[in-house]
PDB file of C-alpha atoms in Angstrom:
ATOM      1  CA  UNK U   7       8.882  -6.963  22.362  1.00 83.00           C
ATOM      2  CA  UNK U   8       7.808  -6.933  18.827  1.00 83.00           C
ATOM      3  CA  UNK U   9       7.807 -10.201  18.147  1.00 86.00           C
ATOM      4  CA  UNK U  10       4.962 -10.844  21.906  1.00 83.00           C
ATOM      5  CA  UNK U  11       1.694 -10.508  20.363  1.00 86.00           C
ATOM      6  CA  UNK U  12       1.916 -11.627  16.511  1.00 87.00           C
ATOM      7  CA  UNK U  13      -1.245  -9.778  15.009  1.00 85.00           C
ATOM      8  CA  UNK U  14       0.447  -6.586  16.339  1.00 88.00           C
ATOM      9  CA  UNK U  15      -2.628  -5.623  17.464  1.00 85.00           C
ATOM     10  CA  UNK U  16      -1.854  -2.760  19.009  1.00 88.00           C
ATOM     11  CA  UNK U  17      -0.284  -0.969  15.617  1.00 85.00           C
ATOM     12  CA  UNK U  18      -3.909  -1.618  14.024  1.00 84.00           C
ATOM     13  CA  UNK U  19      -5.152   2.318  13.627  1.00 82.00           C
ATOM     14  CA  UNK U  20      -8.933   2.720  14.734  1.00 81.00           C
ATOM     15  CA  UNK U  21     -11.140   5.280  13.575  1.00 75.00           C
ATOM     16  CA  UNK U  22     -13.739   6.426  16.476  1.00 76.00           C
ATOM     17  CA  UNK U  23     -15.213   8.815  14.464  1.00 72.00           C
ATOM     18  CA  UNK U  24     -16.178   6.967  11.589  1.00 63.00           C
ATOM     19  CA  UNK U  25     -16.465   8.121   8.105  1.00 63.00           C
ATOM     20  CA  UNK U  26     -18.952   7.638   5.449  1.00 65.00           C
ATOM     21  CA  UNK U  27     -21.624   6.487   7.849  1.00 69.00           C
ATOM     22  CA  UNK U  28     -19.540   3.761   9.481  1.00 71.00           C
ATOM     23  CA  UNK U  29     -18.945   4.509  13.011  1.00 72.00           C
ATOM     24  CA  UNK U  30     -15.758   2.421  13.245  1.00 76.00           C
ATOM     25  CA  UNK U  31     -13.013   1.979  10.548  1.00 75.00           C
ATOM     26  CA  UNK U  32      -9.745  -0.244  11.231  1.00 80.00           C
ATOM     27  CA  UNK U  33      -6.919  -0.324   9.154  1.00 84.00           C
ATOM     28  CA  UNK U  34      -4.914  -3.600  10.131  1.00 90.00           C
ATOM     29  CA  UNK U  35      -2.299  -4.882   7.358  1.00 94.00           C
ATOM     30  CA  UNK U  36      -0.596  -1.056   6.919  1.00 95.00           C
ATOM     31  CA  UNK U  37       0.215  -0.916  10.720  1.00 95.00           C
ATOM     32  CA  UNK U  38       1.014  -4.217  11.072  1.00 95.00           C
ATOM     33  CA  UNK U  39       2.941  -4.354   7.442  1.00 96.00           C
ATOM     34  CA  UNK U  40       5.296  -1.432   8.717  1.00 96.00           C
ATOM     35  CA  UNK U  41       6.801  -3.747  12.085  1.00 96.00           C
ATOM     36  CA  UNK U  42       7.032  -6.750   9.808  1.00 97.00           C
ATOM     37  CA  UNK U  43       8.948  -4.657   7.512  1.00 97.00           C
ATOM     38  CA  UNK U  44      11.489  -4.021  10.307  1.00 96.00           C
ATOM     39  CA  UNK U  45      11.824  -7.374  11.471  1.00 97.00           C
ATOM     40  CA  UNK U  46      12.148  -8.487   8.259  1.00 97.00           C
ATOM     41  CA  UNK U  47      15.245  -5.959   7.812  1.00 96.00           C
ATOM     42  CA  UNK U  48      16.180  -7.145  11.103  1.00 96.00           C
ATOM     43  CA  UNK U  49      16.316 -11.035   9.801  1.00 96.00           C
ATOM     44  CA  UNK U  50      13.295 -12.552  11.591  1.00 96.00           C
ATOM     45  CA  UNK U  51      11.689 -15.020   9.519  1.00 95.00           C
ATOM     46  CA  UNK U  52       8.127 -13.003   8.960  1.00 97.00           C
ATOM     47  CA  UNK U  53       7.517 -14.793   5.749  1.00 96.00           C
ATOM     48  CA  UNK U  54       3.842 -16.288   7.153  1.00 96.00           C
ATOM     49  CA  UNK U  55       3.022 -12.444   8.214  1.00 97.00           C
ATOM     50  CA  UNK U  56       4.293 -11.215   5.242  1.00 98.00           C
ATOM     51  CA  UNK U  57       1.494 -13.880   3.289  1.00 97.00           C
ATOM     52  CA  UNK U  58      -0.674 -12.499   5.865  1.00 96.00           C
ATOM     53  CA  UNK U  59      -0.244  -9.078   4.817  1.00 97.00           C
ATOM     54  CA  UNK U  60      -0.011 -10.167   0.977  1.00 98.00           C
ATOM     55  CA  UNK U  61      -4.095 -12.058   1.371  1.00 97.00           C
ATOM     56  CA  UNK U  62      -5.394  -9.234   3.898  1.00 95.00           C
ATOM     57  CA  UNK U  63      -4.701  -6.298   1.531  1.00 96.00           C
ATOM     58  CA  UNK U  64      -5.577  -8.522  -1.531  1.00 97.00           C
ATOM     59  CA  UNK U  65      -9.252  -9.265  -0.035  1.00 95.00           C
ATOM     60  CA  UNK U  66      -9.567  -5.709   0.719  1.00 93.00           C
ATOM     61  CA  UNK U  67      -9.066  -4.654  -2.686  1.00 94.00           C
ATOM     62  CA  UNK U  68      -5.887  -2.683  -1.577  1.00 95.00           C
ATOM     63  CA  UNK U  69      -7.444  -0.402   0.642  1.00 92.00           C
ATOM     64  CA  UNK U  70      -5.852   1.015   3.865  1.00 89.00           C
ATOM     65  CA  UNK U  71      -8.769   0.565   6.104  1.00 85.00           C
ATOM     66  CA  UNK U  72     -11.103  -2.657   5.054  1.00 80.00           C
ATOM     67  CA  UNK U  73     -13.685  -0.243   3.768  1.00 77.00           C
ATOM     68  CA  UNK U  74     -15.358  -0.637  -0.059  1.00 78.00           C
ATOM     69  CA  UNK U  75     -16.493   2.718  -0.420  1.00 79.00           C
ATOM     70  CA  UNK U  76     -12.764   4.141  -0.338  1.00 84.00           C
ATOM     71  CA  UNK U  77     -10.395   4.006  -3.254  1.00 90.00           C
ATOM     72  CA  UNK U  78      -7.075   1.676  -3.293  1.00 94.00           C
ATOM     73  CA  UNK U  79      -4.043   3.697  -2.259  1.00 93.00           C
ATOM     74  CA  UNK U  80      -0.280   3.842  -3.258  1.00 96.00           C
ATOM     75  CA  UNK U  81       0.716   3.383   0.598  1.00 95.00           C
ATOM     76  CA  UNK U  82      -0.146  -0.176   0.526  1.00 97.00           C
ATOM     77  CA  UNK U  83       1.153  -1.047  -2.664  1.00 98.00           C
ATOM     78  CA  UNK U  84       4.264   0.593  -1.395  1.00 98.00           C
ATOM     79  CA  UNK U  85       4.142  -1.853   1.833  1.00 98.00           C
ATOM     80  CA  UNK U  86       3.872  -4.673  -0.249  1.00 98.00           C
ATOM     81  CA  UNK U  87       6.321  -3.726  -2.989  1.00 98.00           C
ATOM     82  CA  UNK U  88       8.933  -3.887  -0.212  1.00 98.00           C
ATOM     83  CA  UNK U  89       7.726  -6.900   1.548  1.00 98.00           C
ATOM     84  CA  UNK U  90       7.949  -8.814  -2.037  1.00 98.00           C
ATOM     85  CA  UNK U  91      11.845  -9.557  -1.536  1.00 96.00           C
ATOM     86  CA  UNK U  92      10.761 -11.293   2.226  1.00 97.00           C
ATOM     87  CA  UNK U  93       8.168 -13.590   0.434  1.00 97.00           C
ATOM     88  CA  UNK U  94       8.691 -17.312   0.075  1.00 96.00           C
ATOM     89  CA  UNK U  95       5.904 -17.471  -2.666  1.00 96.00           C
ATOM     90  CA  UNK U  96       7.069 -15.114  -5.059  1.00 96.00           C
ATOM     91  CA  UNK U  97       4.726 -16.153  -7.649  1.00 97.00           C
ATOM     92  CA  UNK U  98       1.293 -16.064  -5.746  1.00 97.00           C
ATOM     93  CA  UNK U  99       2.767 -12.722  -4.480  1.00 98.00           C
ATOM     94  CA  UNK U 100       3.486 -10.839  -8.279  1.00 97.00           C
ATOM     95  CA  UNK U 101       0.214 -11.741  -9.585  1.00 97.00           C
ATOM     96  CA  UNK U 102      -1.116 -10.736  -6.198  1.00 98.00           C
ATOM     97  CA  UNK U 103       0.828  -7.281  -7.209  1.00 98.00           C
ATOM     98  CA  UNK U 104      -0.543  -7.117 -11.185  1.00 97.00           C
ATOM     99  CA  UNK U 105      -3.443  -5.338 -10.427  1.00 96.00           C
ATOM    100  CA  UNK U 106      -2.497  -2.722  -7.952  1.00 97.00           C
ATOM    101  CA  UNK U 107       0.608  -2.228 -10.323  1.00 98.00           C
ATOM    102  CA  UNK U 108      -1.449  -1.463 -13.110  1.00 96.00           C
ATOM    103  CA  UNK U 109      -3.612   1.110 -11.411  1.00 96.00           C
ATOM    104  CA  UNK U 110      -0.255   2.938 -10.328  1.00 97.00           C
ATOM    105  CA  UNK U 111       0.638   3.122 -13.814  1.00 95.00           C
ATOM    106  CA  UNK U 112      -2.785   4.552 -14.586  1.00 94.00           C
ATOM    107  CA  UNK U 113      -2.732   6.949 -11.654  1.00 94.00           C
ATOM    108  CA  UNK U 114       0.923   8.690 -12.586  1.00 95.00           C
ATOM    109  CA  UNK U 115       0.528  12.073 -13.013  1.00 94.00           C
ATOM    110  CA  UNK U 116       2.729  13.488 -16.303  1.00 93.00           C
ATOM    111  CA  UNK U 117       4.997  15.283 -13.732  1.00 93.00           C
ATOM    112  CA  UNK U 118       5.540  11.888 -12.426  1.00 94.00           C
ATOM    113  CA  UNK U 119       3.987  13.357  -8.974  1.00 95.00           C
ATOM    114  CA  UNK U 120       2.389   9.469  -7.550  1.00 96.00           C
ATOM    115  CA  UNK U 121      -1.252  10.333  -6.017  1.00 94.00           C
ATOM    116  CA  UNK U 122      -1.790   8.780  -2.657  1.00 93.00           C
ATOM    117  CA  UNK U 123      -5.407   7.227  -3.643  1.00 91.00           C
ATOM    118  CA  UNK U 124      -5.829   5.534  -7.041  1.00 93.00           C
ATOM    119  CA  UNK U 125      -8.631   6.463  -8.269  1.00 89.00           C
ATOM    120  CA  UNK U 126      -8.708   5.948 -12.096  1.00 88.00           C
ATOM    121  CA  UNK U 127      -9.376   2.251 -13.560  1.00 84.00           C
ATOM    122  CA  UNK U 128     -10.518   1.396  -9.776  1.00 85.00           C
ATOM    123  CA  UNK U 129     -14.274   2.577  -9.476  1.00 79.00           C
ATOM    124  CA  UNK U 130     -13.614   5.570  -8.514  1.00 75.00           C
ATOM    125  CA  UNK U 131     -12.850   8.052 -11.363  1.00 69.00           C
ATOM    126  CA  UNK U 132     -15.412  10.300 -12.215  1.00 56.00           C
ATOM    127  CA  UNK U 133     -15.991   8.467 -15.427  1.00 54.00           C
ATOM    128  CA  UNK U 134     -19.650   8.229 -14.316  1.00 48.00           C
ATOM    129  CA  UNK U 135     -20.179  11.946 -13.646  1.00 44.00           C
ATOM    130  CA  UNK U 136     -19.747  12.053 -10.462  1.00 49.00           C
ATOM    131  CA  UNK U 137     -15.806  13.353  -8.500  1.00 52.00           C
ATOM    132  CA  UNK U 138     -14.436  11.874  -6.162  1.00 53.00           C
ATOM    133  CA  UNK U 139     -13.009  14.203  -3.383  1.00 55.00           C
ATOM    134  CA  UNK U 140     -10.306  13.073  -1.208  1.00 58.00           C
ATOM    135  CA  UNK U 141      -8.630  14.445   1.464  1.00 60.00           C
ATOM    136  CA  UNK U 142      -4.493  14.220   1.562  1.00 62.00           C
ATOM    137  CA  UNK U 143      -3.635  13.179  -2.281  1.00 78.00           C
ATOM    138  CA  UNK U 144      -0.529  14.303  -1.943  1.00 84.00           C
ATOM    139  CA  UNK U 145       2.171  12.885   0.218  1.00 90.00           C
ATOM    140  CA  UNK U 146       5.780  12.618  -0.655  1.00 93.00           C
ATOM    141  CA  UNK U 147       6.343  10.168   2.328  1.00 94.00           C
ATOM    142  CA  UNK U 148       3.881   7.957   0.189  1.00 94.00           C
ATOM    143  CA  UNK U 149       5.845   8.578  -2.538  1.00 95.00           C
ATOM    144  CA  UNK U 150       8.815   7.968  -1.608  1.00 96.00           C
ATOM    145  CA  UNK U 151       8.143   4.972   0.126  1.00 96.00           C
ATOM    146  CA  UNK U 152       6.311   3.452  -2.992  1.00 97.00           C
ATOM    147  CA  UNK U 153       9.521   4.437  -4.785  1.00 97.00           C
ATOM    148  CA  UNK U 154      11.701   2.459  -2.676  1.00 97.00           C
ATOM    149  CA  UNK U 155       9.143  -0.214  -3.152  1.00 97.00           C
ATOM    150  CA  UNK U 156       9.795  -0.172  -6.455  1.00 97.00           C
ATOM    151  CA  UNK U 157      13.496  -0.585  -6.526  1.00 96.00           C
ATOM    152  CA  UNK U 158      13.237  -3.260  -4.053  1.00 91.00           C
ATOM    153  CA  UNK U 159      10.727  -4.813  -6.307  1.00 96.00           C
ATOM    154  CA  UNK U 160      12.029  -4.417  -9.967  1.00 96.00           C
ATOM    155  CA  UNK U 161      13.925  -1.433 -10.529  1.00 96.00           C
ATOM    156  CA  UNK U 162      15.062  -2.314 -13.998  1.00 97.00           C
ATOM    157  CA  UNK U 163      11.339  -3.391 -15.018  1.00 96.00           C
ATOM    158  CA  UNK U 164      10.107   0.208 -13.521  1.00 97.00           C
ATOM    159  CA  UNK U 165      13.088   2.806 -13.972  1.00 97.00           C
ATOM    160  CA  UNK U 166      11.519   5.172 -16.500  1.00 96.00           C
ATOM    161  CA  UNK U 167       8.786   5.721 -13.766  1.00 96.00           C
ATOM    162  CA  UNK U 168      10.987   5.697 -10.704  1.00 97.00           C
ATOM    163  CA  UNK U 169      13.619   8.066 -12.424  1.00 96.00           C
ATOM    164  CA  UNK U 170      10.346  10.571 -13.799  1.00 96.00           C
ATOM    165  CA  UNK U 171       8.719  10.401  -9.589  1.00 96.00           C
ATOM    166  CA  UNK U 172      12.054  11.024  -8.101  1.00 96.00           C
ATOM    167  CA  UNK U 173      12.356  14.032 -10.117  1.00 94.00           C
ATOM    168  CA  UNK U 174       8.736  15.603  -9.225  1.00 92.00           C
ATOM    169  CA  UNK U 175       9.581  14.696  -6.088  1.00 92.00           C
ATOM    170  CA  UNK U 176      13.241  16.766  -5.607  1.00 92.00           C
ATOM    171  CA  UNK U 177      11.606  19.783  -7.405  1.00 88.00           C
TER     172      UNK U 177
END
């Protein structure tokens, strides 16, 4: 029954209420991300969703719902992270990662602690004056999930972080 309707449509999250003046947000790649996940652990061949997934959250700038006036978040680089070993274009899909990467590493908090919303290096640190307030920065489902994104991903290349997050996260 997951495989009937291929844009898994019906995961997509919609936002009634709006936010920041929109009336309407969706968020489509997360939703849709998480059931290709599972039928990728489940040996389906997903690979053209999980391209899908890879370009959607790419032109979005890594943003949950397709919305520019909301900072990249860890949750999505966490999807993608452990979609990576389901891709058949590797390549395209680690430079896709670089940038996303790189704004986790700038995000880390010294304890390790991984914010749910990257703010810093992406627009949205208050390196103009002006904070950014967020709701929910702290999730240790995100984090965890990110984590295991990470050891799916490279877990040799990122085992100083992984080891220092685990640790914030079991205290």
């Amino acid at each position: 029954y997951l495989l009937a309707d291929r844009t898994f449509r019906e995961s997509w999250e919609v936002q009634r209420r709006g936010a920041f003046g929109v009336s309407e947000m969706t968020a489509r790649a997360f939703p849709a991300g998480l059931i290709v996940e599972i039928l990728c652990r489940h040996n389906h061949d997903m690979a053209a969703a999980v391209d899908e997934i890879f370009q959607t959250l790419q032109a979005t700038g890594f943003r949950y719902f397709d919305f520019p006036d909301m900072p990249p978040d860890a949750d999505d680089l966490g999807l993608l992270l452990r979609l990576f070993p389901y891709s058949r274009q590797q390549a395209s899909h680690r430079d896709i990662l670089h940038t996303p990467l790189r704004w986790l590493g700038e995000n880390v908090r010294q304890s390790g602690e991984i914010p749910v919303w990257f703010t810093r290096q992406t627009g949205f640190d208050d390196s103009d004056g002006q904070s950014v307030a967020l709701w929910g920065q702290t999730c240790v489902t995100v984090e965890a999930n990110l984590l295991l994104g990470l050891l799916d991903y490279d877990a040799t290349g990122h085992q100083a972080l992984i080891e220092k997050s685990a640790c914030s996260i079991l205290e």
